[in-house]
């Protein structure tokens, strides 16, 4: 549904919504005829919840499209992931916890080695230690460029993030990494006329970085890729009048939530600590997104049993969420990560939507296959949020 | 499906279609774990029909979107309710049985009280009796305004409808009601350049109304809101070559049907009389829409048992419809009205589609849950009409 339409229908309410995201929740059988991770997991609490809820599966982006974490979360937050793109530079910045603003263009950076003629000798500067990366990033942070402030932060080894912060900067910029050695870094070119100012700033950054790194034996130049503007999403406050919070251990998910205007809430690293944080912050927010990472990382590792255990660990915490008596509770994932595939996949993701207003369907178990028989057998990922709002009494009638 | 495409595929046939609309049909359990109204109702005729039909549920507008009666009916009539909007003024006019034309801009009006300086003292003129409203509306009806004819009709108490009828009038007009007292009514402003003529006509209406009401102690001025143009829908005749009729007790539903080019057919007020009217008019129409209101009004009242009874009353009439041997018969609703919510809701609406051409699915009971297992588990509301046409042999092959 169009965000403008949703905004026009949004009405205030005293209700609270909890969105529980098990990253990479959807799975697949380990061997032909076998159960998926979710089917293999003992999930008495989620099964009981499914039995009194409406269920379905989410097509996060579209049939056959494997979502990255950015599109996956944007869809769950109700944004069309095909319209609102999160570029590589922005995702990298969010991943290290940088607080971006709508004025920002972010890029992924590499420290690299150039020879006396300025030709690239090593695109990764011999994978310098992270400590050196941090020292060199600090050297570049704040360097003067025309028309923008420049922020540089270390990521890991040779990788860093560079952010240009200024009015009207475009991210229609070519990359400087020629993807091979023996040639000089490429200049940044404006791919559209409105990107000329950003190109000048980026080229000034590279030139000044070269001067400041001249004393380095290996990391004496930088390469910039994946220029991306902040997506400037309308926030949950703007759209729906919500005061949302986000509980996530990894910076990237807190950053994705912040794009939607959610306040990152402090939490310890374990799932139990995340649910403790949920209880602590529940009174002061009317929408909380809680993110669990291990369902995805175990899938990425190809560890079926560990993913089963991760799901069961969440199931054991569900009663603590129910004890808060959320008016609306949804449990789902941002994409599938079948351990059989050791990576994200396109498979639709099951979901439970629980509220007093819902008309329960016949689903009695929380699994990919059982949810196909639910009311929302297969809907778009972005269609979940309007359902949360409707069940929370936060959308008025369309037309008279 | 795009209306232009449907029109291009429409072919003549000798077949007849009956669309039976139980307003607000979809429901919800009265208490957790219980049946919905439709599940609780004894519906042997509808269940038998479901067993030999294809079934499904309709997402009238979209997930989480609660349809008003206008969008609900437009969707059932095959129009995209997000594209074809029916504004407040038009719906109010239809609700009192005004026959609108594509030249019309309709507004909801209030008689109000202004003081000697023209400031509003009572936005509802003390809720004057309906009889006085009728007398004053008659005084204003036909008053001269530039570039348009002016029609004024009483609604109830202080409320009336004003229609400007003229070539090229736009409804991009601001309202005159400041929504507070102590200030004068606002002038009507054109919100787009093409609305200047309509704004002049509306302001002339207000000025002249003030003069004609000057002798009134309370109702001495008018406020106008919700300016809306006739939606100018392509009709069933234009699109599909059908000669459609509408059987509905309430004016608004006859009016909505007339927007699609359906002829309102005379009927008595009871459900049995509506089915008698159906039999009487069946020979002269190839598409009849029959509307039953009480399934919605009982839901709005929060009366679960009365809604059950209303459904059972319709079920008892179904054999009379079947006796007419319609080539295609669909039974559905324009939205859900769960008695538990005492109002319209977003819950998908079940439907039965019966024809000799259909490929029956496994559904054996007419209910929200049973229909989820049908061929059309969840389709858009506007997608039902193409299915009716196809089953009636009224759509030819797309492409060669």
PDB file of C-alpha atoms in Angstrom, chain B residues 139-306:
ATOM      1  CA  UNK B 139     -35.387  27.838  -0.731  1.00  0.00           C
ATOM      2  CA  UNK B 140     -31.804  27.380  -1.895  1.00  0.00           C
ATOM      3  CA  UNK B 141     -32.489  24.822  -4.610  1.00  0.00           C
ATOM      4  CA  UNK B 142     -31.944  26.275  -8.047  1.00  0.00           C
ATOM      5  CA  UNK B 143     -30.430  29.548  -6.901  1.00  0.00           C
ATOM      6  CA  UNK B 144     -28.418  31.255  -9.624  1.00  0.00           C
ATOM      7  CA  UNK B 145     -24.655  30.749  -9.671  1.00  0.00           C
ATOM      8  CA  UNK B 146     -22.278  31.534 -12.545  1.00  0.00           C
ATOM      9  CA  UNK B 147     -21.471  28.672 -14.910  1.00  0.00           C
ATOM     10  CA  UNK B 148     -23.458  25.990 -13.153  1.00  0.00           C
ATOM     11  CA  UNK B 149     -26.882  24.870 -12.074  1.00  0.00           C
ATOM     12  CA  UNK B 150     -27.276  24.548  -8.320  1.00  0.00           C
ATOM     13  CA  UNK B 151     -29.238  21.737  -6.665  1.00  0.00           C
ATOM     14  CA  UNK B 152     -29.815  21.651  -2.924  1.00  0.00           C
ATOM     15  CA  UNK B 153     -31.470  18.753  -1.073  1.00  0.00           C
ATOM     16  CA  UNK B 154     -32.098  18.225   2.629  1.00  0.00           C
ATOM     17  CA  UNK B 155     -30.484  15.265   4.394  1.00  0.00           C
ATOM     18  CA  UNK B 156     -31.445  15.387   8.079  1.00  0.00           C
ATOM     19  CA  UNK B 157     -31.472  18.007  10.853  1.00  0.00           C
ATOM     20  CA  UNK B 158     -28.932  20.669   9.809  1.00  0.00           C
ATOM     21  CA  UNK B 159     -27.376  18.595   7.018  1.00  0.00           C
ATOM     22  CA  UNK B 160     -27.954  19.001   3.301  1.00  0.00           C
ATOM     23  CA  UNK B 161     -26.328  18.264  -0.037  1.00  0.00           C
ATOM     24  CA  UNK B 162     -25.410  20.927  -2.582  1.00  0.00           C
ATOM     25  CA  UNK B 163     -24.606  19.996  -6.155  1.00  0.00           C
ATOM     26  CA  UNK B 164     -23.040  22.268  -8.761  1.00  0.00           C
ATOM     27  CA  UNK B 165     -23.789  20.973 -12.234  1.00  0.00           C
ATOM     28  CA  UNK B 166     -21.797  22.396 -15.106  1.00  0.00           C
ATOM     29  CA  UNK B 167     -19.208  21.702 -17.779  1.00  0.00           C
ATOM     30  CA  UNK B 168     -15.613  21.335 -16.622  1.00  0.00           C
ATOM     31  CA  UNK B 169     -16.091  21.949 -12.919  1.00  0.00           C
ATOM     32  CA  UNK B 170     -13.211  20.726 -10.752  1.00  0.00           C
ATOM     33  CA  UNK B 171     -13.556  19.545  -7.157  1.00  0.00           C
ATOM     34  CA  UNK B 172     -10.136  20.831  -6.110  1.00  0.00           C
ATOM     35  CA  UNK B 173     -11.822  23.205  -3.688  1.00  0.00           C
ATOM     36  CA  UNK B 174     -11.121  24.162  -0.085  1.00  0.00           C
ATOM     37  CA  UNK B 175     -13.872  23.813   2.502  1.00  0.00           C
ATOM     38  CA  UNK B 176     -15.700  26.750   4.061  1.00  0.00           C
ATOM     39  CA  UNK B 177     -16.097  25.227   7.516  1.00  0.00           C
ATOM     40  CA  UNK B 178     -13.320  26.583   9.778  1.00  0.00           C
ATOM     41  CA  UNK B 179     -14.213  23.798  12.263  1.00  0.00           C
ATOM     42  CA  UNK B 180     -14.578  26.332  15.090  1.00  0.00           C
ATOM     43  CA  UNK B 181     -16.866  29.152  16.157  1.00  0.00           C
ATOM     44  CA  UNK B 182     -16.181  32.872  16.547  1.00  0.00           C
ATOM     45  CA  UNK B 183     -14.752  33.257  13.049  1.00  0.00           C
ATOM     46  CA  UNK B 184     -16.510  33.769   9.716  1.00  0.00           C
ATOM     47  CA  UNK B 185     -16.910  30.917   7.236  1.00  0.00           C
ATOM     48  CA  UNK B 186     -13.901  30.588   4.972  1.00  0.00           C
ATOM     49  CA  UNK B 187     -14.163  31.464   1.306  1.00  0.00           C
ATOM     50  CA  UNK B 188     -13.910  28.560  -1.118  1.00  0.00           C
ATOM     51  CA  UNK B 189     -10.469  28.581  -2.716  1.00  0.00           C
ATOM     52  CA  UNK B 190      -9.409  26.834  -5.906  1.00  0.00           C
ATOM     53  CA  UNK B 191      -6.692  24.362  -4.911  1.00  0.00           C
ATOM     54  CA  UNK B 192      -5.650  24.083  -8.551  1.00  0.00           C
ATOM     55  CA  UNK B 193      -5.955  26.639 -11.358  1.00  0.00           C
ATOM     56  CA  UNK B 194      -8.583  24.589 -13.200  1.00  0.00           C
ATOM     57  CA  UNK B 195     -10.889  24.886 -10.203  1.00  0.00           C
ATOM     58  CA  UNK B 196     -11.345  28.675 -10.443  1.00  0.00           C
ATOM     59  CA  UNK B 197     -14.739  28.406 -12.138  1.00  0.00           C
ATOM     60  CA  UNK B 198     -16.018  25.942  -9.564  1.00  0.00           C
ATOM     61  CA  UNK B 199     -14.732  28.157  -6.734  1.00  0.00           C
ATOM     62  CA  UNK B 200     -16.633  31.157  -8.167  1.00  0.00           C
ATOM     63  CA  UNK B 201     -19.801  29.084  -8.403  1.00  0.00           C
ATOM     64  CA  UNK B 202     -19.419  27.750  -4.860  1.00  0.00           C
ATOM     65  CA  UNK B 203     -18.746  31.207  -3.412  1.00  0.00           C
ATOM     66  CA  UNK B 204     -21.768  32.606  -5.262  1.00  0.00           C
ATOM     67  CA  UNK B 205     -23.846  29.801  -3.777  1.00  0.00           C
ATOM     68  CA  UNK B 206     -22.706  30.670  -0.255  1.00  0.00           C
ATOM     69  CA  UNK B 207     -23.264  34.425  -0.706  1.00  0.00           C
ATOM     70  CA  UNK B 208     -26.724  34.004  -2.183  1.00  0.00           C
ATOM     71  CA  UNK B 209     -27.626  31.433   0.496  1.00  0.00           C
ATOM     72  CA  UNK B 210     -26.713  34.020   3.162  1.00  0.00           C
ATOM     73  CA  UNK B 211     -29.099  36.518   1.565  1.00  0.00           C
ATOM     74  CA  UNK B 212     -31.945  34.018   1.278  1.00  0.00           C
ATOM     75  CA  UNK B 213     -31.536  32.807   4.866  1.00  0.00           C
ATOM     76  CA  UNK B 214     -31.205  36.279   6.448  1.00  0.00           C
ATOM     77  CA  UNK B 215     -34.639  36.026   8.076  1.00  0.00           C
ATOM     78  CA  UNK B 216     -33.773  32.828   9.918  1.00  0.00           C
ATOM     79  CA  UNK B 217     -33.017  33.019  13.643  1.00  0.00           C
ATOM     80  CA  UNK B 218     -30.676  29.993  13.650  1.00  0.00           C
ATOM     81  CA  UNK B 219     -30.069  28.630  10.177  1.00  0.00           C
ATOM     82  CA  UNK B 220     -28.914  31.881   8.599  1.00  0.00           C
ATOM     83  CA  UNK B 221     -25.780  30.686   6.799  1.00  0.00           C
ATOM     84  CA  UNK B 222     -24.295  27.543   5.244  1.00  0.00           C
ATOM     85  CA  UNK B 223     -20.997  25.663   5.486  1.00  0.00           C
ATOM     86  CA  UNK B 224     -19.769  23.447   2.635  1.00  0.00           C
ATOM     87  CA  UNK B 225     -17.370  20.520   2.943  1.00  0.00           C
ATOM     88  CA  UNK B 226     -16.172  17.467   1.027  1.00  0.00           C
ATOM     89  CA  UNK B 227     -16.461  18.814  -2.515  1.00  0.00           C
ATOM     90  CA  UNK B 228     -16.301  15.821  -4.806  1.00  0.00           C
ATOM     91  CA  UNK B 229     -16.789  15.234  -8.491  1.00  0.00           C
ATOM     92  CA  UNK B 230     -18.853  12.440  -9.902  1.00  0.00           C
ATOM     93  CA  UNK B 231     -16.307   9.688 -10.574  1.00  0.00           C
ATOM     94  CA  UNK B 232     -17.427   9.293 -14.211  1.00  0.00           C
ATOM     95  CA  UNK B 233     -16.888   5.557 -14.313  1.00  0.00           C
ATOM     96  CA  UNK B 234     -17.089   3.697 -17.593  1.00  0.00           C
ATOM     97  CA  UNK B 235     -20.348   1.755 -17.358  1.00  0.00           C
ATOM     98  CA  UNK B 236     -21.020  -1.971 -17.565  1.00  0.00           C
ATOM     99  CA  UNK B 237     -22.714  -1.273 -20.907  1.00  0.00           C
ATOM    100  CA  UNK B 238     -19.638   0.551 -22.256  1.00  0.00           C
ATOM    101  CA  UNK B 239     -17.193  -1.968 -20.895  1.00  0.00           C
ATOM    102  CA  UNK B 240     -18.938  -5.310 -21.260  1.00  0.00           C
ATOM    103  CA  UNK B 241     -22.122  -4.688 -23.230  1.00  0.00           C
ATOM    104  CA  UNK B 242     -24.199  -5.684 -20.210  1.00  0.00           C
ATOM    105  CA  UNK B 243     -27.672  -4.445 -19.315  1.00  0.00           C
ATOM    106  CA  UNK B 244     -27.336  -4.415 -15.536  1.00  0.00           C
ATOM    107  CA  UNK B 245     -29.849  -3.799 -12.796  1.00  0.00           C
ATOM    108  CA  UNK B 246     -29.530  -3.160  -9.078  1.00  0.00           C
ATOM    109  CA  UNK B 247     -31.791  -4.300  -6.272  1.00  0.00           C
ATOM    110  CA  UNK B 248     -31.057  -2.462  -3.046  1.00  0.00           C
ATOM    111  CA  UNK B 249     -33.228  -0.993  -0.355  1.00  0.00           C
ATOM    112  CA  UNK B 250     -30.928   1.841   0.679  1.00  0.00           C
ATOM    113  CA  UNK B 251     -30.459   4.767  -1.716  1.00  0.00           C
ATOM    114  CA  UNK B 252     -26.689   4.840  -1.348  1.00  0.00           C
ATOM    115  CA  UNK B 253     -26.252   1.365  -2.790  1.00  0.00           C
ATOM    116  CA  UNK B 254     -28.633   2.098  -5.643  1.00  0.00           C
ATOM    117  CA  UNK B 255     -26.562   5.214  -6.237  1.00  0.00           C
ATOM    118  CA  UNK B 256     -23.259   3.333  -6.208  1.00  0.00           C
ATOM    119  CA  UNK B 257     -24.727   0.861  -8.688  1.00  0.00           C
ATOM    120  CA  UNK B 258     -25.928   3.703 -10.887  1.00  0.00           C
ATOM    121  CA  UNK B 259     -22.333   4.977 -11.065  1.00  0.00           C
ATOM    122  CA  UNK B 260     -21.543   1.714 -12.883  1.00  0.00           C
ATOM    123  CA  UNK B 261     -24.517   2.188 -15.148  1.00  0.00           C
ATOM    124  CA  UNK B 262     -26.859  -0.209 -13.361  1.00  0.00           C
ATOM    125  CA  UNK B 263     -30.560   0.579 -13.430  1.00  0.00           C
ATOM    126  CA  UNK B 264     -32.067   0.734  -9.941  1.00  0.00           C
ATOM    127  CA  UNK B 265     -34.976  -1.721  -9.838  1.00  0.00           C
ATOM    128  CA  UNK B 266     -38.049  -1.307  -7.634  1.00  0.00           C
ATOM    129  CA  UNK B 267     -38.188  -3.556  -4.577  1.00  0.00           C
ATOM    130  CA  UNK B 268     -39.903  -3.848  -1.228  1.00  0.00           C
ATOM    131  CA  UNK B 269     -37.782  -3.453   1.896  1.00  0.00           C
ATOM    132  CA  UNK B 270     -37.489  -7.060   3.114  1.00  0.00           C
ATOM    133  CA  UNK B 271     -34.963  -9.610   1.921  1.00  0.00           C
ATOM    134  CA  UNK B 272     -37.806 -11.783   0.668  1.00  0.00           C
ATOM    135  CA  UNK B 273     -39.142  -8.825  -1.315  1.00  0.00           C
ATOM    136  CA  UNK B 274     -35.700  -8.198  -2.771  1.00  0.00           C
ATOM    137  CA  UNK B 275     -35.592 -11.789  -4.017  1.00  0.00           C
ATOM    138  CA  UNK B 276     -39.117 -11.380  -5.387  1.00  0.00           C
ATOM    139  CA  UNK B 277     -37.902  -8.290  -7.241  1.00  0.00           C
ATOM    140  CA  UNK B 278     -34.985 -10.337  -8.528  1.00  0.00           C
ATOM    141  CA  UNK B 279     -37.348 -12.895 -10.019  1.00  0.00           C
ATOM    142  CA  UNK B 280     -39.506 -10.160 -11.506  1.00  0.00           C
ATOM    143  CA  UNK B 281     -36.643  -8.333 -13.210  1.00  0.00           C
ATOM    144  CA  UNK B 282     -34.514 -11.334 -14.114  1.00  0.00           C
ATOM    145  CA  UNK B 283     -35.849 -11.709 -17.658  1.00  0.00           C
ATOM    146  CA  UNK B 284     -34.998  -8.127 -18.641  1.00  0.00           C
ATOM    147  CA  UNK B 285     -31.400  -7.955 -17.364  1.00  0.00           C
ATOM    148  CA  UNK B 286     -28.247  -9.950 -17.920  1.00  0.00           C
ATOM    149  CA  UNK B 287     -26.515  -8.764 -14.749  1.00  0.00           C
ATOM    150  CA  UNK B 288     -28.230  -8.138 -11.456  1.00  0.00           C
ATOM    151  CA  UNK B 289     -26.610  -6.905  -8.281  1.00  0.00           C
ATOM    152  CA  UNK B 290     -28.673  -7.643  -5.198  1.00  0.00           C
ATOM    153  CA  UNK B 291     -27.701  -5.907  -1.974  1.00  0.00           C
ATOM    154  CA  UNK B 292     -28.648  -7.044   1.539  1.00  0.00           C
ATOM    155  CA  UNK B 293     -28.000  -4.443   4.218  1.00  0.00           C
ATOM    156  CA  UNK B 294     -28.851  -6.168   7.475  1.00  0.00           C
ATOM    157  CA  UNK B 295     -25.661  -8.274   7.633  1.00  0.00           C
ATOM    158  CA  UNK B 296     -23.798  -4.978   7.983  1.00  0.00           C
ATOM    159  CA  UNK B 297     -26.146  -3.038  10.240  1.00  0.00           C
ATOM    160  CA  UNK B 298     -26.322  -5.922  12.732  1.00  0.00           C
ATOM    161  CA  UNK B 299     -22.525  -6.076  12.711  1.00  0.00           C
ATOM    162  CA  UNK B 300     -22.334  -2.309  13.272  1.00  0.00           C
ATOM    163  CA  UNK B 301     -24.683  -2.787  16.213  1.00  0.00           C
ATOM    164  CA  UNK B 302     -22.323  -5.379  17.677  1.00  0.00           C
ATOM    165  CA  UNK B 303     -25.137  -7.916  17.618  1.00  0.00           C
ATOM    166  CA  UNK B 304     -23.535 -11.280  16.803  1.00  0.00           C
ATOM    167  CA  UNK B 305     -26.782 -13.253  16.981  1.00  0.00           C
ATOM    168  CA  UNK B 306     -28.696 -10.782  14.827  1.00  0.00           C
TER     169      UNK B 306
END
